[in-house]
Amino acid sequence: MAPRNIVFFGESGHGKSSVINMVLGYDKAATSSSAMGCTFKSTPYSYRVSGDDFVLWDTAGLNEGDQGTAPDMKAVASLYALLKKLEGGVSLLVFCIRAPRINDAAHKNWQLFQEIICQKRVPIVMAVTHLENEDSMDDWWTQNEIRFLDYGMKPCKKSGSGVACLTATKGKLRRDGRYTFQDEYEESQDKIRQLIVDNRLDTPWRVKPVEWFQTVYDKTIKTDCWGNKIEEIKEAKQVPGQGIFDLASRWDISREEAQRLADIIEGH
C-alpha cells in the first residue's frame, strides 16, 4: 500500500514543523521563529507506525497578506499545487494554530482548503500549540471551542474531539537531565500521533482541480442576402466557474475580487 499523505498547514510560527518533529520523534523538519517563514516549498517526511507508512508534509506558512485579512495567495497557491499533484491522494489535513490566536485569515484558510479545494472529502483536524503554561491543555479547548465554531471551524473526528492540545517544545534542560516541559511534551506526542491514526482516511482522496473558470462558446452565424448560411464563427471565452462563486460567497467578497484571487492561485 502506498504511504498515506498527511498535510500540515497553517500560519508561520504556529508550530507546523515542531509538531511534525514531535510525530517523528526527532528533529528533522527545520523550524523558524521568523514571521515570514522559510520557503514556499513543501517538504515530505516519512513516518511509520503500527505497520502503516505515512508521508508528513510540511508546507508554506499561510500568513495574512498585505491587506491584513486575506491569506498570502502565493503560499495558498503553493499548497493547492501540492494537493493537486499528490497522486496517492490525501488522507488527512492537520491545521496547526497557535493558542490563543484566531483571526480572519485562519478561518478563510480553513474554508478554502476543507470546503472548496477538498470539497469536504478529506478530514481536517486541529493541532493547537503553545499550551505549555496551561494548567490543563485539554481544558483550553473546552473553554475556547465555541470561538472556533462561531468561525465555522469544526474539526472532523472519528473519535474524541478531532483536536490535539499540545506543548510542542520541551523547554530548557534542567540540572536533573530532564526538560522543563518534558512531561507535557511526551503527553502531547502521544496525542498528536493518535489523532493522525484515528482520523486519517482508509482510502485517500485524490484532489481534483477546482473549477475556478469554465470555457463557453459564443456562436455567430453569417448569412447571405437570401438567408443562406455562409459562415459559422465560434469564439471561446472564460467565465467564472463554481470555485469563483464559492470563494466569493464564503469569504464575503465581490466576484471580481474572487476572480483575481483565483488567477493568483492558479498562477495566471
Tab-separated table of C-alpha atoms in Angstrom, residues 3-266:
chain	number	residue	atom	x	y	z
A	3	PRO	CA	2.147	5.765	2.050
A	4	ARG	CA	-0.725	7.942	3.236
A	5	ASN	CA	-0.188	11.673	2.775
A	6	ILE	CA	-0.801	13.797	5.885
A	7	VAL	CA	-0.659	17.526	5.080
A	8	PHE	CA	0.112	20.043	7.839
A	9	PHE	CA	-0.882	23.645	7.127
A	10	GLY	CA	-1.364	26.946	8.950
A	11	GLU	CA	0.486	30.197	9.530
A	12	SER	CA	4.237	30.543	10.021
A	13	GLY	CA	5.215	30.378	13.665
A	14	HIS	CA	2.189	28.315	14.642
A	15	GLY	CA	4.178	25.116	15.066
A	16	LYS	CA	3.796	23.007	11.908
A	17	SER	CA	7.438	21.934	11.799
A	18	SER	CA	7.627	21.435	15.569
A	19	VAL	CA	4.534	19.232	15.520
A	20	ILE	CA	5.980	17.166	12.662
A	21	ASN	CA	9.207	16.696	14.643
A	22	MET	CA	7.116	15.601	17.601
A	23	VAL	CA	5.362	12.964	15.483
A	24	LEU	CA	8.676	11.747	14.045
A	25	GLY	CA	10.296	11.552	17.465
A	26	TYR	CA	13.390	13.531	16.433
A	27	ASP	CA	14.226	16.943	14.968
A	28	LYS	CA	14.095	16.635	11.194
A	29	ALA	CA	11.842	19.442	9.951
A	30	ALA	CA	13.503	22.861	10.051
A	31	THR	CA	11.817	25.290	12.424
A	32	SER	CA	11.854	29.060	12.226
A	33	SER	CA	10.699	31.868	14.501
A	34	SER	CA	10.572	34.247	11.553
A	35	ALA	CA	7.147	35.672	10.803
A	36	MET	CA	7.966	35.377	7.108
A	37	GLY	CA	8.667	31.647	7.306
A	38	CYS	CA	11.401	29.845	5.420
A	39	THR	CA	10.139	28.978	1.928
A	40	PHE	CA	7.119	28.253	-0.267
A	41	LYS	CA	8.465	24.734	-0.800
A	42	SER	CA	6.587	21.768	0.683
A	43	THR	CA	8.805	19.158	2.342
A	44	PRO	CA	7.901	15.472	2.906
A	45	TYR	CA	8.959	13.363	5.895
A	46	SER	CA	8.420	9.598	6.088
A	47	TYR	CA	6.861	8.122	9.205
A	48	ARG	CA	5.874	4.565	10.054
A	49	VAL	CA	3.614	3.448	12.901
A	50	SER	CA	1.801	0.164	13.605
A	51	GLY	CA	2.795	-1.184	10.190
A	52	ASP	CA	1.366	1.828	8.309
A	53	ASP	CA	3.515	4.205	6.246
A	54	PHE	CA	2.793	7.932	6.211
A	55	VAL	CA	4.284	10.946	4.489
A	56	LEU	CA	4.046	14.081	6.639
A	57	TRP	CA	4.053	17.247	4.512
A	58	ASP	CA	5.407	20.496	5.953
A	59	THR	CA	4.014	23.403	3.919
A	60	ALA	CA	4.457	27.148	3.438
A	61	GLY	CA	3.024	29.412	6.117
A	62	LEU	CA	-0.395	30.761	5.179
A	63	ASN	CA	0.116	34.139	6.792
A	64	GLU	CA	-2.069	37.182	6.408
A	65	GLY	CA	-1.268	39.089	3.248
A	66	ASP	CA	-0.654	42.795	2.822
A	67	GLN	CA	-4.338	43.538	3.369
A	68	GLY	CA	-4.207	42.030	6.841
A	69	THR	CA	-7.245	39.759	6.470
A	70	ALA	CA	-6.764	37.672	3.323
A	71	PRO	CA	-4.145	34.895	3.292
A	72	ASP	CA	-0.957	35.285	1.262
A	73	MET	CA	-2.052	33.908	-2.098
A	74	LYS	CA	1.444	32.750	-3.092
A	75	ALA	CA	1.512	30.359	-0.147
A	76	VAL	CA	-2.073	29.302	-0.868
A	77	ALA	CA	-1.121	28.577	-4.488
A	78	SER	CA	1.867	26.511	-3.330
A	79	LEU	CA	-0.305	24.349	-1.064
A	80	TYR	CA	-3.006	23.992	-3.726
A	81	ALA	CA	-0.382	22.832	-6.239
A	82	LEU	CA	0.899	20.251	-3.748
A	83	LEU	CA	-2.565	18.831	-3.076
A	84	LYS	CA	-3.295	18.512	-6.797
A	85	LYS	CA	-0.041	16.698	-7.575
A	86	LEU	CA	-0.258	14.042	-4.841
A	87	GLU	CA	-1.062	11.010	-6.985
A	88	GLY	CA	-1.628	8.912	-3.880
A	89	GLY	CA	-4.288	11.342	-2.722
A	90	VAL	CA	-4.652	12.966	0.689
A	91	SER	CA	-5.567	11.083	3.850
A	92	LEU	CA	-5.725	13.919	6.386
A	93	LEU	CA	-5.335	17.676	6.761
A	94	VAL	CA	-3.810	18.878	10.038
A	95	PHE	CA	-4.460	22.571	10.722
A	96	CYS	CA	-1.882	23.993	13.138
A	97	ILE	CA	-2.821	27.076	15.129
A	98	ARG	CA	-1.105	28.840	17.992
A	99	ALA	CA	-3.186	29.486	21.079
A	100	PRO	CA	-4.908	31.780	21.747
A	101	ARG	CA	-4.771	33.451	18.335
A	102	ILE	CA	-7.603	33.049	15.861
A	103	ASN	CA	-8.035	35.537	13.039
A	104	ASP	CA	-9.973	36.081	9.856
A	105	ALA	CA	-7.199	34.643	7.685
A	106	ALA	CA	-7.212	31.406	9.712
A	107	HIS	CA	-10.878	30.724	9.132
A	108	LYS	CA	-10.575	31.684	5.451
A	109	ASN	CA	-7.744	29.164	5.018
A	110	TRP	CA	-9.838	26.534	6.772
A	111	GLN	CA	-12.831	27.150	4.499
A	112	LEU	CA	-10.746	27.317	1.331
A	113	PHE	CA	-8.958	24.015	1.808
A	114	GLN	CA	-11.667	21.989	3.503
A	115	GLU	CA	-14.754	23.158	1.613
A	116	ILE	CA	-13.608	24.454	-1.780
A	117	ILE	CA	-10.398	22.591	-2.622
A	118	CYS	CA	-11.008	19.294	-0.798
A	119	GLN	CA	-14.822	19.504	-1.121
A	120	LYS	CA	-15.258	18.168	2.434
A	121	ARG	CA	-13.923	14.804	1.248
A	122	VAL	CA	-10.746	14.912	3.351
A	123	PRO	CA	-10.995	15.004	7.166
A	124	ILE	CA	-9.417	18.026	8.826
A	125	VAL	CA	-8.202	18.005	12.427
A	126	MET	CA	-6.619	20.721	14.549
A	127	ALA	CA	-3.318	20.864	16.438
A	128	VAL	CA	-3.346	23.718	18.962
A	129	THR	CA	0.187	24.643	20.068
A	130	HIS	CA	1.854	26.792	22.756
A	131	LEU	CA	-0.242	25.437	25.639
A	132	GLU	CA	2.712	24.589	27.908
A	133	ASN	CA	1.686	27.153	30.522
A	134	GLU	CA	-1.911	25.924	30.854
A	135	ASP	CA	-2.892	24.010	33.990
A	136	SER	CA	-4.698	21.556	31.708
A	137	MET	CA	-4.005	21.602	27.989
A	138	ASP	CA	-7.260	19.818	27.102
A	139	ASP	CA	-9.343	22.233	29.173
A	140	TRP	CA	-8.199	25.018	26.849
A	141	TRP	CA	-10.234	23.525	24.001
A	142	THR	CA	-13.302	23.050	26.220
A	143	GLN	CA	-13.140	26.745	27.114
A	144	ASN	CA	-12.474	28.019	23.576
A	145	GLU	CA	-14.289	25.606	21.265
A	146	ILE	CA	-17.254	27.938	20.813
A	147	ARG	CA	-14.981	30.636	19.352
A	148	PHE	CA	-13.863	28.279	16.595
A	149	LEU	CA	-17.386	27.043	15.930
A	150	ASP	CA	-18.502	30.669	15.521
A	151	TYR	CA	-15.935	30.905	12.707
A	152	GLY	CA	-17.260	27.705	11.129
A	153	MET	CA	-14.114	25.773	12.102
A	154	LYS	CA	-15.390	22.382	13.227
A	155	PRO	CA	-12.698	19.674	13.271
A	156	CYS	CA	-13.632	16.284	11.862
A	157	LYS	CA	-13.468	13.326	14.194
A	158	LYS	CA	-13.830	9.585	14.204
A	159	SER	CA	-13.148	9.534	17.935
A	160	GLY	CA	-12.512	12.203	20.559
A	161	SER	CA	-12.783	15.884	19.627
A	162	GLY	CA	-10.677	15.950	16.465
A	163	VAL	CA	-8.329	18.331	18.302
A	164	ALA	CA	-4.937	17.806	19.943
A	165	CYS	CA	-3.996	20.452	22.529
A	166	LEU	CA	-0.223	20.444	22.598
A	167	THR	CA	3.074	21.544	24.012
A	168	ALA	CA	5.424	21.417	21.014
A	169	THR	CA	8.571	22.390	22.888
A	170	LYS	CA	10.480	20.582	25.605
A	171	GLY	CA	11.685	23.846	27.132
A	172	LYS	CA	15.034	24.305	28.843
A	173	LEU	CA	17.254	21.452	30.003
A	174	ARG	CA	17.232	21.196	33.795
A	175	ARG	CA	20.028	20.107	36.094
A	176	ASP	CA	18.367	16.722	36.620
A	177	GLY	CA	18.735	15.957	32.900
A	178	ARG	CA	15.064	16.448	32.045
A	179	TYR	CA	13.465	19.349	30.219
A	180	THR	CA	11.104	21.914	31.736
A	181	PHE	CA	8.095	20.746	29.724
A	182	GLN	CA	9.176	17.155	29.070
A	183	ASP	CA	6.081	15.599	30.682
A	184	GLU	CA	3.741	17.871	28.715
A	185	TYR	CA	5.730	17.217	25.529
A	186	GLU	CA	5.532	13.438	25.880
A	187	GLU	CA	1.795	13.640	26.585
A	188	SER	CA	1.389	15.842	23.503
A	189	GLN	CA	3.402	13.434	21.367
A	190	ASP	CA	1.030	10.587	22.211
A	191	LYS	CA	-1.991	12.779	21.453
A	192	ILE	CA	-0.890	14.019	18.030
A	193	ARG	CA	0.179	10.552	16.906
A	194	GLN	CA	-3.154	9.098	17.997
A	195	LEU	CA	-5.044	11.954	16.328
A	196	ILE	CA	-3.444	11.065	12.982
A	197	VAL	CA	-4.010	7.327	13.289
A	198	ASP	CA	-7.629	7.730	14.431
A	199	ASN	CA	-8.754	10.230	11.787
A	200	ARG	CA	-6.850	9.515	8.566
A	201	LEU	CA	-8.803	8.136	5.621
A	202	ASP	CA	-8.500	4.419	4.940
A	203	THR	CA	-8.886	5.229	1.236
A	204	PRO	CA	-7.143	8.535	0.364
A	205	TRP	CA	-8.997	11.082	-1.727
A	206	ARG	CA	-7.410	12.459	-4.901
A	207	VAL	CA	-7.808	16.228	-5.000
A	208	LYS	CA	-9.344	17.420	-8.251
A	209	PRO	CA	-8.617	20.830	-9.798
A	210	VAL	CA	-11.130	23.427	-8.684
A	211	GLU	CA	-13.401	24.724	-11.443
A	212	TRP	CA	-12.337	28.332	-10.978
A	213	PHE	CA	-13.224	29.114	-14.600
A	214	GLN	CA	-15.116	27.426	-17.369
A	215	THR	CA	-14.982	27.891	-21.125
A	216	VAL	CA	-18.106	28.902	-23.013
A	217	TYR	CA	-18.508	29.353	-26.723
A	218	ASP	CA	-20.385	32.126	-28.498
A	219	LYS	CA	-21.639	31.063	-31.914
A	220	THR	CA	-22.277	33.582	-34.658
A	221	ILE	CA	-23.829	32.551	-37.974
A	222	LYS	CA	-23.368	34.763	-41.028
A	223	THR	CA	-25.889	34.534	-43.835
A	224	ASP	CA	-26.117	35.964	-47.335
A	225	CYS	CA	-28.873	38.268	-48.539
A	226	TRP	CA	-31.155	35.265	-49.220
A	227	GLY	CA	-30.717	33.946	-45.665
A	228	ASN	CA	-28.397	31.099	-46.633
A	229	LYS	CA	-25.740	30.188	-44.084
A	230	ILE	CA	-22.309	31.130	-45.369
A	231	GLU	CA	-20.161	31.003	-42.219
A	232	GLU	CA	-20.309	29.872	-38.604
A	233	ILE	CA	-17.964	31.553	-36.141
A	234	LYS	CA	-17.245	30.201	-32.657
A	235	GLU	CA	-15.479	32.309	-30.062
A	236	ALA	CA	-14.275	30.846	-26.763
A	237	LYS	CA	-14.189	32.889	-23.570
A	238	GLN	CA	-13.510	32.220	-19.912
A	239	VAL	CA	-16.274	32.900	-17.394
A	240	PRO	CA	-16.369	32.400	-13.620
A	241	GLY	CA	-16.828	28.792	-12.566
A	242	GLN	CA	-18.241	27.300	-9.381
A	243	GLY	CA	-14.985	27.892	-7.489
A	244	ILE	CA	-15.274	31.656	-8.036
A	245	PHE	CA	-18.820	31.754	-6.684
A	246	ASP	CA	-17.886	29.574	-3.686
A	247	LEU	CA	-14.925	31.788	-2.841
A	248	ALA	CA	-16.958	34.991	-3.133
A	249	SER	CA	-19.766	33.579	-1.010
A	250	ARG	CA	-17.660	32.066	1.770
A	251	TRP	CA	-15.242	34.981	2.039
A	252	ASP	CA	-17.929	37.650	1.566
A	253	ILE	CA	-16.024	39.367	-1.234
A	254	SER	CA	-17.027	40.524	-4.714
A	255	ARG	CA	-16.948	38.151	-7.670
A	256	GLU	CA	-14.293	40.334	-9.266
A	257	GLU	CA	-12.051	40.049	-6.196
A	258	ALA	CA	-12.622	36.296	-6.051
A	259	GLN	CA	-11.664	36.072	-9.718
A	260	ARG	CA	-8.420	37.988	-9.089
A	261	LEU	CA	-7.563	35.657	-6.196
A	262	ALA	CA	-8.337	32.599	-8.323
A	263	ASP	CA	-5.989	33.898	-11.024
A	264	ILE	CA	-3.179	34.112	-8.454
A	265	ILE	CA	-3.948	30.655	-7.022
A	266	GLU	CA	-3.832	29.128	-10.498
